[in-house]
Short mmCIF file of C-alpha atoms in Angstrom, two decimals:
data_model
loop_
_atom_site.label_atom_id
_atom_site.label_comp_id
_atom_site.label_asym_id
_atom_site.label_seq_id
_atom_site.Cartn_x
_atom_site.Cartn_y
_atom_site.Cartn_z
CA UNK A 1 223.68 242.26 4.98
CA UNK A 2 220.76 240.49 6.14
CA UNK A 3 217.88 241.87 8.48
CA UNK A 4 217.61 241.64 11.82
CA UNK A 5 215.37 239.06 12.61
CA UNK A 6 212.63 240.38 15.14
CA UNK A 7 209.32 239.78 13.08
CA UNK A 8 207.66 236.07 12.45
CA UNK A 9 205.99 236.66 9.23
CA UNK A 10 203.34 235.50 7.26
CA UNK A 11 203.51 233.88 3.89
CA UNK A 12 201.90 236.91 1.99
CA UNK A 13 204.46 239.85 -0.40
CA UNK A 14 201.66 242.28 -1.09
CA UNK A 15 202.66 244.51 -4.21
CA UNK A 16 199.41 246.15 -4.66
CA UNK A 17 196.33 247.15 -2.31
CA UNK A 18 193.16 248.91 -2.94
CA UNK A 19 190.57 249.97 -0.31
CA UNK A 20 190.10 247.21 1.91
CA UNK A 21 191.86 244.46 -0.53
CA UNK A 22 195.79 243.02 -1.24
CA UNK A 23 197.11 241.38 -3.75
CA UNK A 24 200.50 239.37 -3.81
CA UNK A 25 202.69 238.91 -6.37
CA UNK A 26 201.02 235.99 -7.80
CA UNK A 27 198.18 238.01 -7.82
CA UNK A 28 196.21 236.51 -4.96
CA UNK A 29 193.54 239.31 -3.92
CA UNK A 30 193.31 239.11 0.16
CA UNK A 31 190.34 240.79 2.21
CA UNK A 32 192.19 243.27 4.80
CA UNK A 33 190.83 243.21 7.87
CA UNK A 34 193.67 244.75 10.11
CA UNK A 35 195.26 247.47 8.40
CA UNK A 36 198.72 247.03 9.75
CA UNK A 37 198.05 247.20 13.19
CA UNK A 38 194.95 249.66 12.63
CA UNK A 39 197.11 251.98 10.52
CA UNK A 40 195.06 252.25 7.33
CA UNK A 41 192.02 254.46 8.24
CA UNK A 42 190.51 255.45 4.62
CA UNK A 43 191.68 252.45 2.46
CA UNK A 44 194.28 251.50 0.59
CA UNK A 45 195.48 253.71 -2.04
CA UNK A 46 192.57 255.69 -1.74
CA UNK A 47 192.51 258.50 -5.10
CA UNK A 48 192.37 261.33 -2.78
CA UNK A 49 195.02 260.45 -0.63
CA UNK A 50 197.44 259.81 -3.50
CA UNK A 51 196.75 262.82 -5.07
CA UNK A 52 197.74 265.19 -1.77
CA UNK A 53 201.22 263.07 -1.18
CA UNK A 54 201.55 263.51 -5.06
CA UNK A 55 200.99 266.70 -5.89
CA UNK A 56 202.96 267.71 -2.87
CA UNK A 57 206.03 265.48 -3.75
CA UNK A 58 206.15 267.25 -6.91
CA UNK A 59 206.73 270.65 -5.05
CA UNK A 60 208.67 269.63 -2.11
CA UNK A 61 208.54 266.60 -0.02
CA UNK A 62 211.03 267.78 3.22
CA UNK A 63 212.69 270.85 5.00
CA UNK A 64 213.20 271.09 8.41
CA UNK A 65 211.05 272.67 11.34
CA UNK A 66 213.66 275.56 11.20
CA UNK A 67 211.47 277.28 8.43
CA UNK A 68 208.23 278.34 8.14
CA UNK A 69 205.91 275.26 6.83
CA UNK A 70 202.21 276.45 6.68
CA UNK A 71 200.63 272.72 6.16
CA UNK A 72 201.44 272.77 9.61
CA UNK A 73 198.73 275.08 10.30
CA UNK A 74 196.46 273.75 8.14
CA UNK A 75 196.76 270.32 9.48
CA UNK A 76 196.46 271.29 13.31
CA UNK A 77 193.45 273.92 12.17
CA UNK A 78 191.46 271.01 11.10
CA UNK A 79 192.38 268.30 13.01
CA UNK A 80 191.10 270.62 15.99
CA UNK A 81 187.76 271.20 14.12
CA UNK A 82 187.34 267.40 13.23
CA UNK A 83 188.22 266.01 16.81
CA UNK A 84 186.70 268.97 19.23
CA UNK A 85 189.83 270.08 20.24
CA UNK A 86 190.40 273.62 18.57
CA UNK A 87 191.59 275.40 21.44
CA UNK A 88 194.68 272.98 22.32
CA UNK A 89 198.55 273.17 20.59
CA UNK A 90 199.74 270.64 18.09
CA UNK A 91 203.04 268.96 18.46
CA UNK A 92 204.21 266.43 15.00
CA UNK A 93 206.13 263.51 15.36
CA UNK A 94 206.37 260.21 13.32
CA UNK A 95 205.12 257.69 15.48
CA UNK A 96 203.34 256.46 18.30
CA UNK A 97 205.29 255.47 20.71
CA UNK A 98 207.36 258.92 20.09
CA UNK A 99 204.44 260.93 20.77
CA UNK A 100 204.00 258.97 23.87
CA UNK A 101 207.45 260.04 24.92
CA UNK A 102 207.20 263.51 24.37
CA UNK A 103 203.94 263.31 25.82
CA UNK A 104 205.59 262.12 29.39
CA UNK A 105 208.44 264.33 28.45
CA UNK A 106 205.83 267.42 28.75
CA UNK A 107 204.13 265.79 32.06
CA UNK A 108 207.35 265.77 33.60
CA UNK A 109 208.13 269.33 32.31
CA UNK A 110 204.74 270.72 33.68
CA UNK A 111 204.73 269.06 36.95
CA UNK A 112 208.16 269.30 38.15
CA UNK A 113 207.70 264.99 38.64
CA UNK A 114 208.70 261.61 38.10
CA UNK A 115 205.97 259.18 39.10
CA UNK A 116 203.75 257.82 36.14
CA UNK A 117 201.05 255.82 36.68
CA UNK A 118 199.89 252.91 34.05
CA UNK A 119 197.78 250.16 33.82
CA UNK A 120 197.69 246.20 33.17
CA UNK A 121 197.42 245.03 30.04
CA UNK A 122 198.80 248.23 28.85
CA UNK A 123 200.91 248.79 25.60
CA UNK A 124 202.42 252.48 24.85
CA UNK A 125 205.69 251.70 22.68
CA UNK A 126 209.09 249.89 22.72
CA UNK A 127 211.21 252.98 23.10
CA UNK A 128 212.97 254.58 26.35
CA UNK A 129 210.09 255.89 28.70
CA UNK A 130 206.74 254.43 27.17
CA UNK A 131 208.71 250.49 27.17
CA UNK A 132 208.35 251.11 30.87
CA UNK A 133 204.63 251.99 30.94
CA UNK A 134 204.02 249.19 28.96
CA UNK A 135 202.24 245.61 30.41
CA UNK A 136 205.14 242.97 29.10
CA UNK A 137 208.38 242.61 30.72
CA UNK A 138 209.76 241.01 28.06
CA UNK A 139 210.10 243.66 25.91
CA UNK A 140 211.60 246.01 28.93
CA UNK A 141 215.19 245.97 28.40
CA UNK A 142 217.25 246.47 31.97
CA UNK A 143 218.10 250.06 30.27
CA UNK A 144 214.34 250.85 30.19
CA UNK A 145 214.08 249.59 33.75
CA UNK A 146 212.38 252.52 36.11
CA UNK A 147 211.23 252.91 39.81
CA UNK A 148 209.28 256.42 38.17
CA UNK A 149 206.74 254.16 36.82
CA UNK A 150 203.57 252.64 38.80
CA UNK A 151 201.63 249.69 37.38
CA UNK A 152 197.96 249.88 38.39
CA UNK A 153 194.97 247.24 37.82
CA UNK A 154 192.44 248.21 34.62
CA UNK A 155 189.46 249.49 35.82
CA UNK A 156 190.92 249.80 39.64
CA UNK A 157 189.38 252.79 41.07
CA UNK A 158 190.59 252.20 44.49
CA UNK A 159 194.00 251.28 43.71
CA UNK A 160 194.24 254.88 41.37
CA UNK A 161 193.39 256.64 44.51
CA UNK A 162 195.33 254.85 46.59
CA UNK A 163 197.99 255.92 44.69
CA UNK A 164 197.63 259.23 44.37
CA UNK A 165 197.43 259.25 48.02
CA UNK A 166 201.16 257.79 48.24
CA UNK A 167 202.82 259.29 45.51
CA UNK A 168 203.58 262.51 43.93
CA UNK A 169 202.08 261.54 40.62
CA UNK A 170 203.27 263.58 37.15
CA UNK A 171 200.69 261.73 35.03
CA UNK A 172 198.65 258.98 34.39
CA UNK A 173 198.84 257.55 31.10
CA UNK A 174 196.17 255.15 29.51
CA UNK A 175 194.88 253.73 26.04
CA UNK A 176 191.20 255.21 24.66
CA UNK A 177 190.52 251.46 24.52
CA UNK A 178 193.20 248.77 24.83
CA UNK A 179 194.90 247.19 21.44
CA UNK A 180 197.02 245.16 21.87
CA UNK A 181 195.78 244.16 25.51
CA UNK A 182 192.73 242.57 23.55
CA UNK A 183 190.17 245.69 22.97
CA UNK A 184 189.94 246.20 26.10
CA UNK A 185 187.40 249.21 26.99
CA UNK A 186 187.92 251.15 30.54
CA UNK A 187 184.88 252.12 32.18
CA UNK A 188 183.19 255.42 32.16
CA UNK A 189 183.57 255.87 36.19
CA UNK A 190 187.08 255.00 35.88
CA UNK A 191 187.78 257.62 33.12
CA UNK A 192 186.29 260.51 35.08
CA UNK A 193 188.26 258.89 38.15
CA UNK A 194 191.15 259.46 36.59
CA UNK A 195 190.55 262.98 35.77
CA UNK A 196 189.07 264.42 38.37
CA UNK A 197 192.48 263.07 40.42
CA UNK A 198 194.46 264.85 37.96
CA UNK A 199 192.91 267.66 38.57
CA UNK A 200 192.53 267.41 42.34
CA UNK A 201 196.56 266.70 42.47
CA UNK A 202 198.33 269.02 39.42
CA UNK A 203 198.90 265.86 37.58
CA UNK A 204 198.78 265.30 34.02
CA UNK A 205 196.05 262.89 32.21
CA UNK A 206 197.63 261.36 28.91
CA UNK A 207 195.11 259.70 26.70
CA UNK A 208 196.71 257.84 24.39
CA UNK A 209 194.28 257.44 21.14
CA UNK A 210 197.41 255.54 18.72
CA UNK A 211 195.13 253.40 18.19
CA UNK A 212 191.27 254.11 19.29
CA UNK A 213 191.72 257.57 17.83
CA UNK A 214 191.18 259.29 14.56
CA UNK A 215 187.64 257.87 13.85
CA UNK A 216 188.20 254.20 14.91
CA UNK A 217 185.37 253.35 17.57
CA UNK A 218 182.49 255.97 16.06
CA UNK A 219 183.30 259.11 17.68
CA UNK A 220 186.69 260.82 17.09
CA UNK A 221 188.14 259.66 20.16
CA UNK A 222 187.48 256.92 22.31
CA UNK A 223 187.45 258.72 25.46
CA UNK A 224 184.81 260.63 23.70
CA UNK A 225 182.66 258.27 25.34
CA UNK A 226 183.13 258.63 28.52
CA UNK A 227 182.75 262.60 28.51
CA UNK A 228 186.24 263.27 29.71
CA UNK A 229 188.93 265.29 28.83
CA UNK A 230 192.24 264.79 28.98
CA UNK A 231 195.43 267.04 28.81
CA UNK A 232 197.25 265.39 26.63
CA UNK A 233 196.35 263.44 23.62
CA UNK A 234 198.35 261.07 21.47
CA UNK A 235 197.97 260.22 17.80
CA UNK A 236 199.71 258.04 15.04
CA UNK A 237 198.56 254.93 13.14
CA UNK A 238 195.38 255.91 11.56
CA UNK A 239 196.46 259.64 11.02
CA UNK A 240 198.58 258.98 8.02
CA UNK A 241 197.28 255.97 6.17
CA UNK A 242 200.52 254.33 5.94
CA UNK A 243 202.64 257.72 6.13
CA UNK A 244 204.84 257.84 8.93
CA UNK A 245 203.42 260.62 11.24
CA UNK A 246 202.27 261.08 15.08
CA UNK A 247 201.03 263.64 17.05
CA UNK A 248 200.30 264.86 20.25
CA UNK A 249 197.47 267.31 21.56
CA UNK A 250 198.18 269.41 24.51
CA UNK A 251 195.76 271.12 26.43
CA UNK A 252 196.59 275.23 26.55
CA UNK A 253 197.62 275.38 29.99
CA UNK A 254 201.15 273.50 29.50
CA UNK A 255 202.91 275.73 28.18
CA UNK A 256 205.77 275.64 25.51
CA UNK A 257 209.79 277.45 25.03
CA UNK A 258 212.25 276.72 23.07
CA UNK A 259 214.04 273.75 22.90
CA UNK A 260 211.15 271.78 24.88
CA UNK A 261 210.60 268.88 22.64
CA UNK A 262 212.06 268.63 18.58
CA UNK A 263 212.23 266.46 15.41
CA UNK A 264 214.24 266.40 12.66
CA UNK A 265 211.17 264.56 10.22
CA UNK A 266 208.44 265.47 12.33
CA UNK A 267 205.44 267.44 10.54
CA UNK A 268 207.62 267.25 6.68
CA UNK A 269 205.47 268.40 4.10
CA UNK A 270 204.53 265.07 3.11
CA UNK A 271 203.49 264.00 6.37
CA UNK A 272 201.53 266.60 6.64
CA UNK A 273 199.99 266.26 3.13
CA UNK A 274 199.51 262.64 3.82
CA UNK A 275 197.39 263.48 7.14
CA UNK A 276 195.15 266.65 5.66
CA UNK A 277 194.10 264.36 3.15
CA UNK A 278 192.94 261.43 6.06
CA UNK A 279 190.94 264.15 7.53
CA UNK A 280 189.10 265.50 4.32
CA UNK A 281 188.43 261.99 3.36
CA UNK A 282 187.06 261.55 6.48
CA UNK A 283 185.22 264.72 6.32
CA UNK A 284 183.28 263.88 3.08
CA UNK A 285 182.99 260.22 2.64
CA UNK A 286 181.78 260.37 6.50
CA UNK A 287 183.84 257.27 7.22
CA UNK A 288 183.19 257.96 11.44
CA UNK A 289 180.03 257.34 11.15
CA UNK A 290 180.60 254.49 9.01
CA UNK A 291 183.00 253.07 11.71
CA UNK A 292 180.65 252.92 14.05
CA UNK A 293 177.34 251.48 11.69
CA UNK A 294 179.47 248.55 10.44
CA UNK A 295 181.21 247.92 13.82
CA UNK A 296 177.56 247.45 14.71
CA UNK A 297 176.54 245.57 11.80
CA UNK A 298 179.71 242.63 12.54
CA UNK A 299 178.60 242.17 15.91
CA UNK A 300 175.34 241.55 15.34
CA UNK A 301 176.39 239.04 12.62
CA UNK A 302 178.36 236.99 15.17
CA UNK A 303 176.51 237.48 18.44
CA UNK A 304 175.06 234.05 18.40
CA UNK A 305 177.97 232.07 17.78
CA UNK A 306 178.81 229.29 20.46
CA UNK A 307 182.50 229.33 19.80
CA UNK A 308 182.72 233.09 21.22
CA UNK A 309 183.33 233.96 24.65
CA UNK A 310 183.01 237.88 24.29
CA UNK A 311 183.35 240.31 21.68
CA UNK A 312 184.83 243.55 23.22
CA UNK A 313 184.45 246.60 21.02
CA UNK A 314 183.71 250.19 19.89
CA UNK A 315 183.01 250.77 15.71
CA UNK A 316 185.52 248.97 14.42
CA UNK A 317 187.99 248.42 17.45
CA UNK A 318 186.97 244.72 17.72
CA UNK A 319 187.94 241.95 20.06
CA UNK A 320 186.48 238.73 19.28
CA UNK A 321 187.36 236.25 22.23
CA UNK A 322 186.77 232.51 21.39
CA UNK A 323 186.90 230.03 23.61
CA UNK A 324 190.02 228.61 22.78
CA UNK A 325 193.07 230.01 21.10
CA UNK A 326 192.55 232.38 18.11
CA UNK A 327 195.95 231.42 16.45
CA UNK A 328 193.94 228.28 14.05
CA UNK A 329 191.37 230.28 13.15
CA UNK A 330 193.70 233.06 12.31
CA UNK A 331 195.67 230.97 9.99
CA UNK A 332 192.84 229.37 8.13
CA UNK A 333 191.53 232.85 7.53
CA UNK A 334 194.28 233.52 5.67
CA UNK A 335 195.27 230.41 3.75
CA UNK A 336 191.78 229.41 2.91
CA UNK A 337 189.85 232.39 2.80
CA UNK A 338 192.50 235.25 2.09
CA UNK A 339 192.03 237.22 4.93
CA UNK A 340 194.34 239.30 7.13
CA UNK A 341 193.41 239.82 11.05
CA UNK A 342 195.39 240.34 14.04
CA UNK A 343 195.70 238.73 17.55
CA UNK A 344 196.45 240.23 20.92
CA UNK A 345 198.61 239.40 24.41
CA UNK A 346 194.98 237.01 24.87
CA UNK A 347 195.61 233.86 22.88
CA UNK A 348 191.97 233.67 22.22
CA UNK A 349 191.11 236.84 21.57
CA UNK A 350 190.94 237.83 17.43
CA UNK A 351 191.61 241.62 16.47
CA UNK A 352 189.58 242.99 13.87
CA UNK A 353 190.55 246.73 12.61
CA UNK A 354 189.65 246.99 8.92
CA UNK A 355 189.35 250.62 7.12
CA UNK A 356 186.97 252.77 8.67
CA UNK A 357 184.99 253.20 5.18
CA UNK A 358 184.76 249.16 4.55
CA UNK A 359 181.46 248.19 3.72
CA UNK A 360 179.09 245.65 4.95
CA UNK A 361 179.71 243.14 1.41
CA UNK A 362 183.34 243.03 2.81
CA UNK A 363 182.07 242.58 6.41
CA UNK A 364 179.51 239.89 4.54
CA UNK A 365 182.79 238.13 3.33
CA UNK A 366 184.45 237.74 6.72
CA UNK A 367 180.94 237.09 8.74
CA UNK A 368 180.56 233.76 5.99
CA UNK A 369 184.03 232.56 6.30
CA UNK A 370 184.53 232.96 10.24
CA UNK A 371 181.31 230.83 10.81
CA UNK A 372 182.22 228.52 8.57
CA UNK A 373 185.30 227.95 10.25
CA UNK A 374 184.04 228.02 13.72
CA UNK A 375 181.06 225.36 12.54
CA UNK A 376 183.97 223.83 11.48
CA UNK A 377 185.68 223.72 14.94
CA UNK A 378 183.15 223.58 17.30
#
């Protein structure tokens, strides 16, 4: 059996990764400055982190949610405490674009509606529902294909009201800040647009943080920023460091029975193990703060390069727009310099989302090799 052939890769086996670094079997060491798609949050193999999933392992690693599984309670206790959000209910899933399903699942439940409103650029998952909230038709199988879903311009403040005005709206759904769109960030007006329409109409505001959330930009959440909040929030990526896990956040006025939503893996022991110990790294090695210092720190390094158009970020959400396509510079990174980035639906744009406790040598590294390269170029 072979596999089924849906990724182009790269030329790199990593067997080993510390902190921010890779190596490959040859024992190349590579400078990590994406995280697999913003997944690790504290660093690679980071001591505390191995210890939790360990020590756990060694007791039990899985039952199902038809028994009582206190990490559970301990997770969604301080996850609430960490992100402001104490007084809402925890649901665990295992990834993103599940938790954005179940989090239109619960919008629908709530409202009694169909009608979801989403935005250009936008990217919330391949699956059933969140497919056809997301910006790229190419990816929308005709199975996927949906009438209950309502594509809006970014940033469009008229347009959202316009159609709220039309429709009988169930939610409106939206990234903290924009991944794979290029990092990009919606405006504080259009934020508080959006929820004071939900509110005004009964429908539901979904944030989804998958990938702005869980310390990324300097605050918590990236909608932190704009002093809103929403009903519904959804997690994954950063939350487990590489473990498997999502979440959503739902504010106490939806209310739950029986039967509503379910998982067979969702919130395991070692899920949750792998996600407490995220949040008490983050806790004591202050890594949020960090986030946002060294997002800082890059940005000022590069701000006076000519072969940038815009860099578009929050701590370390970063969208470096060139002037020309990314895809060179991308490649030279890695085969010359060792270095691992990402790219986004704009050919120029350049995705940087290192771990959230990398430190400015590393940032030192990649600020001396992409000027090089763009001297180089220009």
């Amino acid at each position: 059996m072979k596999l089924f052939d849906v990724y182009p890769l790269f030329d790199v086996t990593p067997v080993k990764a510390s902190g921010s670094y890779l190596w490959d079997e040859n024992g190349t060491k590579y400078l990590d400055l994406y995280g697999g798609h913003a997944v690790i949050s504290v660093g690679h193999s980071h001591p505390h982190y191995v210890k939790r999933i360990t020590e756990q392992l060694q007791n039990i690693g899985f039952y199902s949610n038809s028994v009582q599984i206190p990490i559970q309670n301990q997770l969604a206790e301080k996850l609430g405490q960490l992100s402001g959000y104490e007084e809402y209910n925890f649901f665990m899933c295992n990834s993103g674009a599940e938790a954005n399903e179940n989090a239109l699942k619960l919008a629908s439940f709530h409202t009694g509606r169909k009608k979801v409103i989403y935005f250009s650029k936008a990217f919330h998952g391949r699956t059933s529902a969140v497919v056809a909230a997301t910006d790229n038709p190419s990816i929308v199988a005709p199975v996927n294909e949906s009438d209950n879903f309502i594509l809006l311009p970014f940033n469009d403040e008229n347009a959202l009201a316009e159609a709220f005005q039309q429709h009988e709206i169930a939610a409106v759904i939206i990234e903290g800040i924009q991944g794979v769109g290029g990092v990009q960030i919606p405006t504080t007006a259009f934020m508080q647009k959006i929820r004071t329409l939900c509110t005004e109409f009964g429908a539901v505001f979904i944030c989804d943080e998958i990938q702005s959330g869980y310390g990324r930009t300097g605050k918590f959440f990236a909608h932190q920023f704009a002093n809103v909040t929403p009903d519904v929030i959804t997690v994954a990526k950063g939350m487990g460091n590489g473990f498997p896990v999502g979440g959503v956040l739902i504010a106490p006025s939806i209310q739950a029975k029986y039967g509503m939503l379910g998982t067979t893996f969702g919130g395991n022991y070692l899920a949750c193990a792998a996600s407490l110990a995220v949040l008490e790294i983050m806790e004591d090695e202050n890594v949020i703060e960090n986030a946002a210092e060294m997002g800082d720190y890059l940005v000022a390094q590069l701000k006076d390069n000519s072969a940038i158009q815009e860099i578009r970020y929050q701590g370390l959400m970063i969208g470096i727009e060139l002037k020309s396509p990314c895809a060179p510079i991308r490649k030279k990174l890695l085969d010359e310099y060792k270095m691992l980035t990402g790219n986004a639906s704009n050919p120029n744009t350049l995705r940087i989302l290192p771990a959230l406790n990398i430190s400015k040598t590393e940032i030192d590294e990649f600020v001396t090799a992409f000027e090089a390269l763009t001297a180089v170029n220009a």
